[in-house]
C-alpha atoms as a PDB file:
ATOM      1  CA  MET A   1     -31.164  28.985   8.050  1.00  0.00           C
ATOM      2  CA  ARG A   2     -33.584  26.744   6.139  1.00  0.00           C
ATOM      3  CA  ARG A   3     -31.105  26.557   3.263  1.00  0.00           C
ATOM      4  CA  LEU A   4     -28.325  25.518   5.621  1.00  0.00           C
ATOM      5  CA  LEU A   5     -30.505  22.791   7.165  1.00  0.00           C
ATOM      6  CA  ALA A   6     -31.474  21.569   3.705  1.00  0.00           C
ATOM      7  CA  LEU A   7     -27.822  21.402   2.663  1.00  0.00           C
ATOM      8  CA  LEU A   8     -26.898  19.532   5.829  1.00  0.00           C
ATOM      9  CA  ALA A   9     -29.792  17.109   5.315  1.00  0.00           C
ATOM     10  CA  PHE A  10     -28.591  16.477   1.753  1.00  0.00           C
ATOM     11  CA  ALA A  11     -24.931  16.072   2.770  1.00  0.00           C
ATOM     12  CA  ALA A  12     -25.584  13.590   5.590  1.00  0.00           C
ATOM     13  CA  PRO A  13     -26.886  10.731   3.380  1.00  0.00           C
ATOM     14  CA  ALA A  14     -24.024  11.301   0.905  1.00  0.00           C
ATOM     15  CA  ALA A  15     -21.447  11.016   3.702  1.00  0.00           C
ATOM     16  CA  ALA A  16     -23.169   7.904   5.043  1.00  0.00           C
ATOM     17  CA  ALA A  17     -23.136   6.371   1.554  1.00  0.00           C
ATOM     18  CA  ALA A  18     -19.394   7.026   1.235  1.00  0.00           C
ATOM     19  CA  ASP A  19     -18.756   5.399   4.627  1.00  0.00           C
ATOM     20  CA  THR A  20     -20.849   2.395   3.648  1.00  0.00           C
ATOM     21  CA  SER A  21     -18.904   2.003   0.389  1.00  0.00           C
ATOM     22  CA  LEU A  22     -15.603   2.142   2.278  1.00  0.00           C
ATOM     23  CA  ALA A  23     -16.870  -0.421   4.791  1.00  0.00           C
ATOM     24  CA  GLN A  24     -18.095  -2.659   1.956  1.00  0.00           C
ATOM     25  CA  LEU A  25     -14.741  -2.450   0.165  1.00  0.00           C
ATOM     26  CA  PHE A  26     -12.825  -3.412   3.300  1.00  0.00           C
ATOM     27  CA  GLU A  27     -15.268  -6.224   4.027  1.00  0.00           C
ATOM     28  CA  ALA A  28     -14.681  -7.614   0.509  1.00  0.00           C
ATOM     29  CA  ILE A  29     -10.887  -7.308   0.861  1.00  0.00           C
ATOM     30  CA  ALA A  30     -11.023  -9.085   4.256  1.00  0.00           C
ATOM     31  CA  LYS A  31     -12.891 -12.013   2.662  1.00  0.00           C
ATOM     32  CA  HIS A  32     -10.348 -12.356  -0.178  1.00  0.00           C
ATOM     33  CA  PRO A  33      -6.781 -12.256   1.186  1.00  0.00           C
ATOM     34  CA  PRO A  34      -4.312 -11.299  -1.560  1.00  0.00           C
ATOM     35  CA  GLN A  35      -2.237 -13.962  -3.240  1.00  0.00           C
ATOM     36  CA  GLU A  36       1.376 -13.826  -4.322  1.00  0.00           C
ATOM     37  CA  ALA A  37       1.708 -11.081  -6.923  1.00  0.00           C
ATOM     38  CA  ALA A  38       4.150  -9.728  -9.477  1.00  0.00           C
ATOM     39  CA  PHE A  39       5.109  -6.070  -9.192  1.00  0.00           C
ATOM     40  CA  THR A  40       6.804  -3.402 -11.246  1.00  0.00           C
ATOM     41  CA  GLU A  41       7.837  -0.231  -9.446  1.00  0.00           C
ATOM     42  CA  LYS A  42       9.106   3.198 -10.404  1.00  0.00           C
ATOM     43  CA  LYS A  43      10.679   5.444  -7.781  1.00  0.00           C
ATOM     44  CA  PHE A  44      10.887   9.139  -8.639  1.00  0.00           C
ATOM     45  CA  ILE A  45      13.803  10.618  -6.699  1.00  0.00           C
ATOM     46  CA  ALA A  46      14.571  14.341  -6.779  1.00  0.00           C
ATOM     47  CA  LEU A  47      18.292  14.017  -7.516  1.00  0.00           C
ATOM     48  CA  LEU A  48      17.817  11.635 -10.462  1.00  0.00           C
ATOM     49  CA  ASP A  49      16.731  12.466 -14.027  1.00  0.00           C
ATOM     50  CA  LYS A  50      15.009   9.115 -14.574  1.00  0.00           C
ATOM     51  CA  PRO A  51      12.912   6.975 -12.259  1.00  0.00           C
ATOM     52  CA  VAL A  52      14.542   3.949 -10.639  1.00  0.00           C
ATOM     53  CA  GLU A  53      12.730   0.872 -11.963  1.00  0.00           C
ATOM     54  CA  SER A  54      12.481  -2.566 -10.390  1.00  0.00           C
ATOM     55  CA  SER A  55      10.327  -5.680 -10.553  1.00  0.00           C
ATOM     56  CA  GLY A  56       9.760  -8.859  -8.616  1.00  0.00           C
ATOM     57  CA  VAL A  57       7.311 -10.625  -6.336  1.00  0.00           C
ATOM     58  CA  LEU A  58       5.176  -9.453  -3.409  1.00  0.00           C
ATOM     59  CA  ILE A  59       3.955 -11.859  -0.745  1.00  0.00           C
ATOM     60  CA  TYR A  60       1.526 -10.830   2.000  1.00  0.00           C
ATOM     61  CA  THR A  61       0.972 -13.322   4.826  1.00  0.00           C
ATOM     62  CA  PRO A  62      -1.853 -12.185   7.120  1.00  0.00           C
ATOM     63  CA  PRO A  63      -1.940 -10.598   9.526  1.00  0.00           C
ATOM     64  CA  ASP A  64       1.478  -8.893   9.829  1.00  0.00           C
ATOM     65  CA  ARG A  65       4.028 -10.119   7.309  1.00  0.00           C
ATOM     66  CA  MET A  66       4.919  -8.549   3.962  1.00  0.00           C
ATOM     67  CA  GLU A  67       7.738  -9.585   1.683  1.00  0.00           C
ATOM     68  CA  LYS A  68       9.036  -7.693  -1.324  1.00  0.00           C
ATOM     69  CA  ARG A  69      11.398  -9.863  -3.392  1.00  0.00           C
ATOM     70  CA  THR A  70      13.100  -7.728  -6.006  1.00  0.00           C
ATOM     71  CA  LEU A  71      14.426  -9.790  -8.934  1.00  0.00           C
ATOM     72  CA  GLU A  72      15.394  -7.013 -11.369  1.00  0.00           C
ATOM     73  CA  PRO A  73      17.642  -5.055 -11.770  1.00  0.00           C
ATOM     74  CA  ARG A  74      19.372  -6.843  -8.875  1.00  0.00           C
ATOM     75  CA  ARG A  75      18.181  -9.314  -6.308  1.00  0.00           C
ATOM     76  CA  GLU A  76      17.248  -8.150  -2.854  1.00  0.00           C
ATOM     77  CA  SER A  77      14.642  -8.993  -0.276  1.00  0.00           C
ATOM     78  CA  LEU A  78      12.773  -6.781   2.165  1.00  0.00           C
ATOM     79  CA  VAL A  79      10.634  -8.527   4.776  1.00  0.00           C
ATOM     80  CA  ILE A  80       8.554  -6.731   7.387  1.00  0.00           C
ATOM     81  CA  ASP A  81       7.310  -9.113  10.041  1.00  0.00           C
ATOM     82  CA  ARG A  82       5.290  -7.370  12.745  1.00  0.00           C
ATOM     83  CA  THR A  83       7.949  -5.134  14.354  1.00  0.00           C
ATOM     84  CA  THR A  84      11.090  -6.194  12.482  1.00  0.00           C
ATOM     85  CA  VAL A  85      12.550  -5.313   9.080  1.00  0.00           C
ATOM     86  CA  VAL A  86      14.894  -7.847   7.481  1.00  0.00           C
ATOM     87  CA  ILE A  87      16.908  -6.728   4.445  1.00  0.00           C
ATOM     88  CA  GLU A  88      18.940  -9.149   2.338  1.00  0.00           C
ATOM     89  CA  ARG A  89      21.203  -7.681  -0.317  1.00  0.00           C
ATOM     90  CA  ALA A  90      24.450  -8.897  -1.939  1.00  0.00           C
ATOM     91  CA  GLY A  91      24.639 -11.888   0.383  1.00  0.00           C
ATOM     92  CA  LYS A  92      24.304  -9.787   3.528  1.00  0.00           C
ATOM     93  CA  ARG A  93      21.359  -9.915   5.919  1.00  0.00           C
ATOM     94  CA  ARG A  94      20.354  -7.221   8.418  1.00  0.00           C
ATOM     95  CA  ALA A  95      17.480  -7.309  10.918  1.00  0.00           C
ATOM     96  CA  LEU A  96      16.339  -3.927  12.256  1.00  0.00           C
ATOM     97  CA  PRO A  97      13.532  -2.666  14.504  1.00  0.00           C
ATOM     98  CA  LEU A  98      10.689  -1.276  12.358  1.00  0.00           C
ATOM     99  CA  ALA A  99      10.119   1.493  14.953  1.00  0.00           C
ATOM    100  CA  ASP A 100      13.499   3.000  13.947  1.00  0.00           C
ATOM    101  CA  TYR A 101      12.007   3.793  10.511  1.00  0.00           C
ATOM    102  CA  PRO A 102       8.738   5.696  11.145  1.00  0.00           C
ATOM    103  CA  GLU A 103       8.192   6.459   7.437  1.00  0.00           C
ATOM    104  CA  MET A 104       8.450   2.769   6.499  1.00  0.00           C
ATOM    105  CA  GLU A 105       6.357   1.779   9.524  1.00  0.00           C
ATOM    106  CA  SER A 106       3.620   4.211   8.501  1.00  0.00           C
ATOM    107  CA  ILE A 107       3.512   2.980   4.887  1.00  0.00           C
ATOM    108  CA  PHE A 108       3.550  -0.650   6.059  1.00  0.00           C
ATOM    109  CA  ALA A 109       0.670  -0.020   8.462  1.00  0.00           C
ATOM    110  CA  GLY A 110      -1.443   1.601   5.729  1.00  0.00           C
ATOM    111  CA  LEU A 111      -0.845  -1.247   3.287  1.00  0.00           C
ATOM    112  CA  ARG A 112      -1.178  -4.003   5.884  1.00  0.00           C
ATOM    113  CA  ASP A 113      -4.443  -2.670   7.303  1.00  0.00           C
ATOM    114  CA  THR A 114      -5.867  -2.269   3.795  1.00  0.00           C
ATOM    115  CA  LEU A 115      -4.793  -5.759   2.651  1.00  0.00           C
ATOM    116  CA  ARG A 116      -6.305  -7.405   5.703  1.00  0.00           C
ATOM    117  CA  GLY A 117      -9.469  -5.316   5.391  1.00  0.00           C
ATOM    118  CA  ASP A 118      -9.076  -3.757   8.848  1.00  0.00           C
ATOM    119  CA  LEU A 119     -10.769  -0.382   8.485  1.00  0.00           C
ATOM    120  CA  GLY A 120     -10.799   0.208  12.259  1.00  0.00           C
ATOM    121  CA  ALA A 121      -7.009  -0.095  12.547  1.00  0.00           C
ATOM    122  CA  LEU A 122      -6.446   1.926   9.369  1.00  0.00           C
ATOM    123  CA  THR A 123      -8.515   4.904  10.546  1.00  0.00           C
ATOM    124  CA  GLN A 124      -6.485   5.148  13.762  1.00  0.00           C
ATOM    125  CA  ARG A 125      -3.533   6.267  11.629  1.00  0.00           C
ATOM    126  CA  TYR A 126      -5.056   7.573   8.366  1.00  0.00           C
ATOM    127  CA  SER A 127      -8.082   9.418   7.068  1.00  0.00           C
ATOM    128  CA  ALA A 128      -9.480   7.390   4.168  1.00  0.00           C
ATOM    129  CA  GLY A 129     -11.373   8.721   1.143  1.00  0.00           C
ATOM    130  CA  LEU A 130     -12.888   6.395  -1.445  1.00  0.00           C
ATOM    131  CA  HIS A 131     -13.768   7.351  -5.034  1.00  0.00           C
ATOM    132  CA  GLY A 132     -15.357   5.263  -7.772  1.00  0.00           C
ATOM    133  CA  ASP A 133     -17.253   1.992  -7.533  1.00  0.00           C
ATOM    134  CA  THR A 134     -16.488  -1.709  -7.208  1.00  0.00           C
ATOM    135  CA  ALA A 135     -15.476  -1.944 -10.890  1.00  0.00           C
ATOM    136  CA  GLN A 136     -12.789   0.727 -10.444  1.00  0.00           C
ATOM    137  CA  TRP A 137     -11.990   2.428  -7.153  1.00  0.00           C
ATOM    138  CA  ARG A 138      -9.315   4.709  -5.717  1.00  0.00           C
ATOM    139  CA  LEU A 139      -8.542   4.932  -2.011  1.00  0.00           C
ATOM    140  CA  THR A 140      -6.654   7.961  -0.684  1.00  0.00           C
ATOM    141  CA  LEU A 141      -4.975   7.627   2.714  1.00  0.00           C
ATOM    142  CA  ARG A 142      -3.754  10.762   4.475  1.00  0.00           C
ATOM    143  CA  PRO A 143      -1.821  10.449   7.751  1.00  0.00           C
ATOM    144  CA  LEU A 144      -3.473  11.826  10.866  1.00  0.00           C
ATOM    145  CA  ALA A 145      -1.500  14.305  12.970  1.00  0.00           C
ATOM    146  CA  GLY A 146       0.563  12.782  15.741  1.00  0.00           C
ATOM    147  CA  THR A 147       0.876   9.312  14.193  1.00  0.00           C
ATOM    148  CA  GLY A 148       4.570   9.592  13.333  1.00  0.00           C
ATOM    149  CA  SER A 149       3.749   9.780   9.620  1.00  0.00           C
ATOM    150  CA  GLU A 150       4.916  13.357   9.011  1.00  0.00           C
ATOM    151  CA  LYS A 151       7.106  12.410   6.029  1.00  0.00           C
ATOM    152  CA  VAL A 152       4.258  10.632   4.215  1.00  0.00           C
ATOM    153  CA  GLU A 153       1.906  13.021   2.420  1.00  0.00           C
ATOM    154  CA  ARG A 154      -0.495  10.342   1.192  1.00  0.00           C
ATOM    155  CA  ILE A 155      -0.892   6.828  -0.144  1.00  0.00           C
ATOM    156  CA  GLU A 156      -3.100   6.241  -3.190  1.00  0.00           C
ATOM    157  CA  LEU A 157      -4.370   2.711  -3.775  1.00  0.00           C
ATOM    158  CA  ALA A 158      -6.405   1.720  -6.817  1.00  0.00           C
ATOM    159  CA  GLY A 159      -8.103  -1.486  -7.783  1.00  0.00           C
ATOM    160  CA  SER A 160     -11.162  -3.399  -8.871  1.00  0.00           C
ATOM    161  CA  GLN A 161     -13.471  -5.342  -6.545  1.00  0.00           C
ATOM    162  CA  TRP A 162     -11.180  -6.622  -3.759  1.00  0.00           C
ATOM    163  CA  HIS A 163      -7.956  -6.554  -5.789  1.00  0.00           C
ATOM    164  CA  VAL A 164      -5.364  -3.825  -5.218  1.00  0.00           C
ATOM    165  CA  SER A 165      -3.654  -3.219  -8.566  1.00  0.00           C
ATOM    166  CA  ARG A 166      -1.733   0.017  -7.958  1.00  0.00           C
ATOM    167  CA  VAL A 167      -0.039   1.675  -4.980  1.00  0.00           C
ATOM    168  CA  GLU A 168       1.401   5.175  -5.144  1.00  0.00           C
ATOM    169  CA  VAL A 169       3.243   6.616  -2.159  1.00  0.00           C
ATOM    170  CA  ILE A 170       3.784  10.396  -2.136  1.00  0.00           C
ATOM    171  CA  LEU A 171       6.231  11.792   0.409  1.00  0.00           C
ATOM    172  CA  GLY A 172       6.249  15.307   1.790  1.00  0.00           C
ATOM    173  CA  SER A 173       9.569  15.894   0.000  1.00  0.00           C
ATOM    174  CA  GLY A 174       7.812  15.442  -3.351  1.00  0.00           C
ATOM    175  CA  GLU A 175       9.465  12.117  -4.023  1.00  0.00           C
ATOM    176  CA  ARG A 176       7.134   9.253  -4.870  1.00  0.00           C
ATOM    177  CA  SER A 177       6.921   5.627  -5.895  1.00  0.00           C
ATOM    178  CA  VAL A 178       4.378   3.945  -8.155  1.00  0.00           C
ATOM    179  CA  MET A 179       3.870   0.188  -7.973  1.00  0.00           C
ATOM    180  CA  GLU A 180       1.736  -1.817 -10.411  1.00  0.00           C
ATOM    181  CA  ILE A 181       0.585  -5.162  -8.996  1.00  0.00           C
ATOM    182  CA  THR A 182      -0.663  -8.246 -10.854  1.00  0.00           C
ATOM    183  CA  PRO A 183      -1.789 -11.446  -9.079  1.00  0.00           C
ATOM    184  CA  LEU A 184       0.502 -14.204 -10.351  1.00  0.00           C
ATOM    185  CA  ALA A 185      -2.438 -16.473 -11.214  1.00  0.00           C
ATOM    186  CA  ALA A 186      -3.649 -13.801 -13.652  1.00  0.00           C
ATOM    187  CA  SER A 187      -0.216 -12.790 -14.879  1.00  0.00           C
ATOM    188  CA  THR A 188       1.130 -14.042 -18.218  1.00  0.00           C
ATOM    189  CA  HIS A 189       4.663 -13.484 -16.927  1.00  0.00           C
ATOM    190  CA  GLN A 190       5.283 -15.087 -13.566  1.00  0.00           C
ATOM    191  CA  PRO A 191       8.649 -14.145 -12.116  1.00  0.00           C
ATOM    192  CA  ARG A 192       9.944 -16.836  -9.815  1.00  0.00           C
ATOM    193  CA  ASP A 193      12.789 -16.668  -7.388  1.00  0.00           C
ATOM    194  CA  PRO A 194      14.931 -19.739  -8.083  1.00  0.00           C
ATOM    195  CA  ARG A 195      16.405 -19.717  -4.551  1.00  0.00           C
END
């Protein structure tokens, strides 16, 4: 019994330290809203031998708007604004309710809540585990039961200080996407949409 109490006494400060680090990370992110960024993405799809690669620009406008402007290999735009998804591709534009796409809604919520530094909102939908320190951290988000996120196994975000530099989404099907993100101010190659 004494051993168990000693172990519990040791574990409690460690858990508190982890929570504090997570709170500190989100506080730092909240104070430094992300800028426009360049992205490169690889999607690993079960039926394909090679990953599908794309690149372009990401724009996050707090609190609820994210835009992914793909420039290569072909132009398309995906905008999520609160409860609506707008897709523009090959000169056609479609606006759809985000609620009709629970997988996309779940991923959007995890990214949005992280980018705005809203730990309270994030932990209503995901459990969050932080590894590393401010110089190099990794945040693992796992959907909570009953949040409509059954198809999402986890989201892995990595970065330094308040910058998110990598997002990996792993689906329950085994398919995944890996996105590398570079703030345009720090990027030597700055893709611009000439539209």
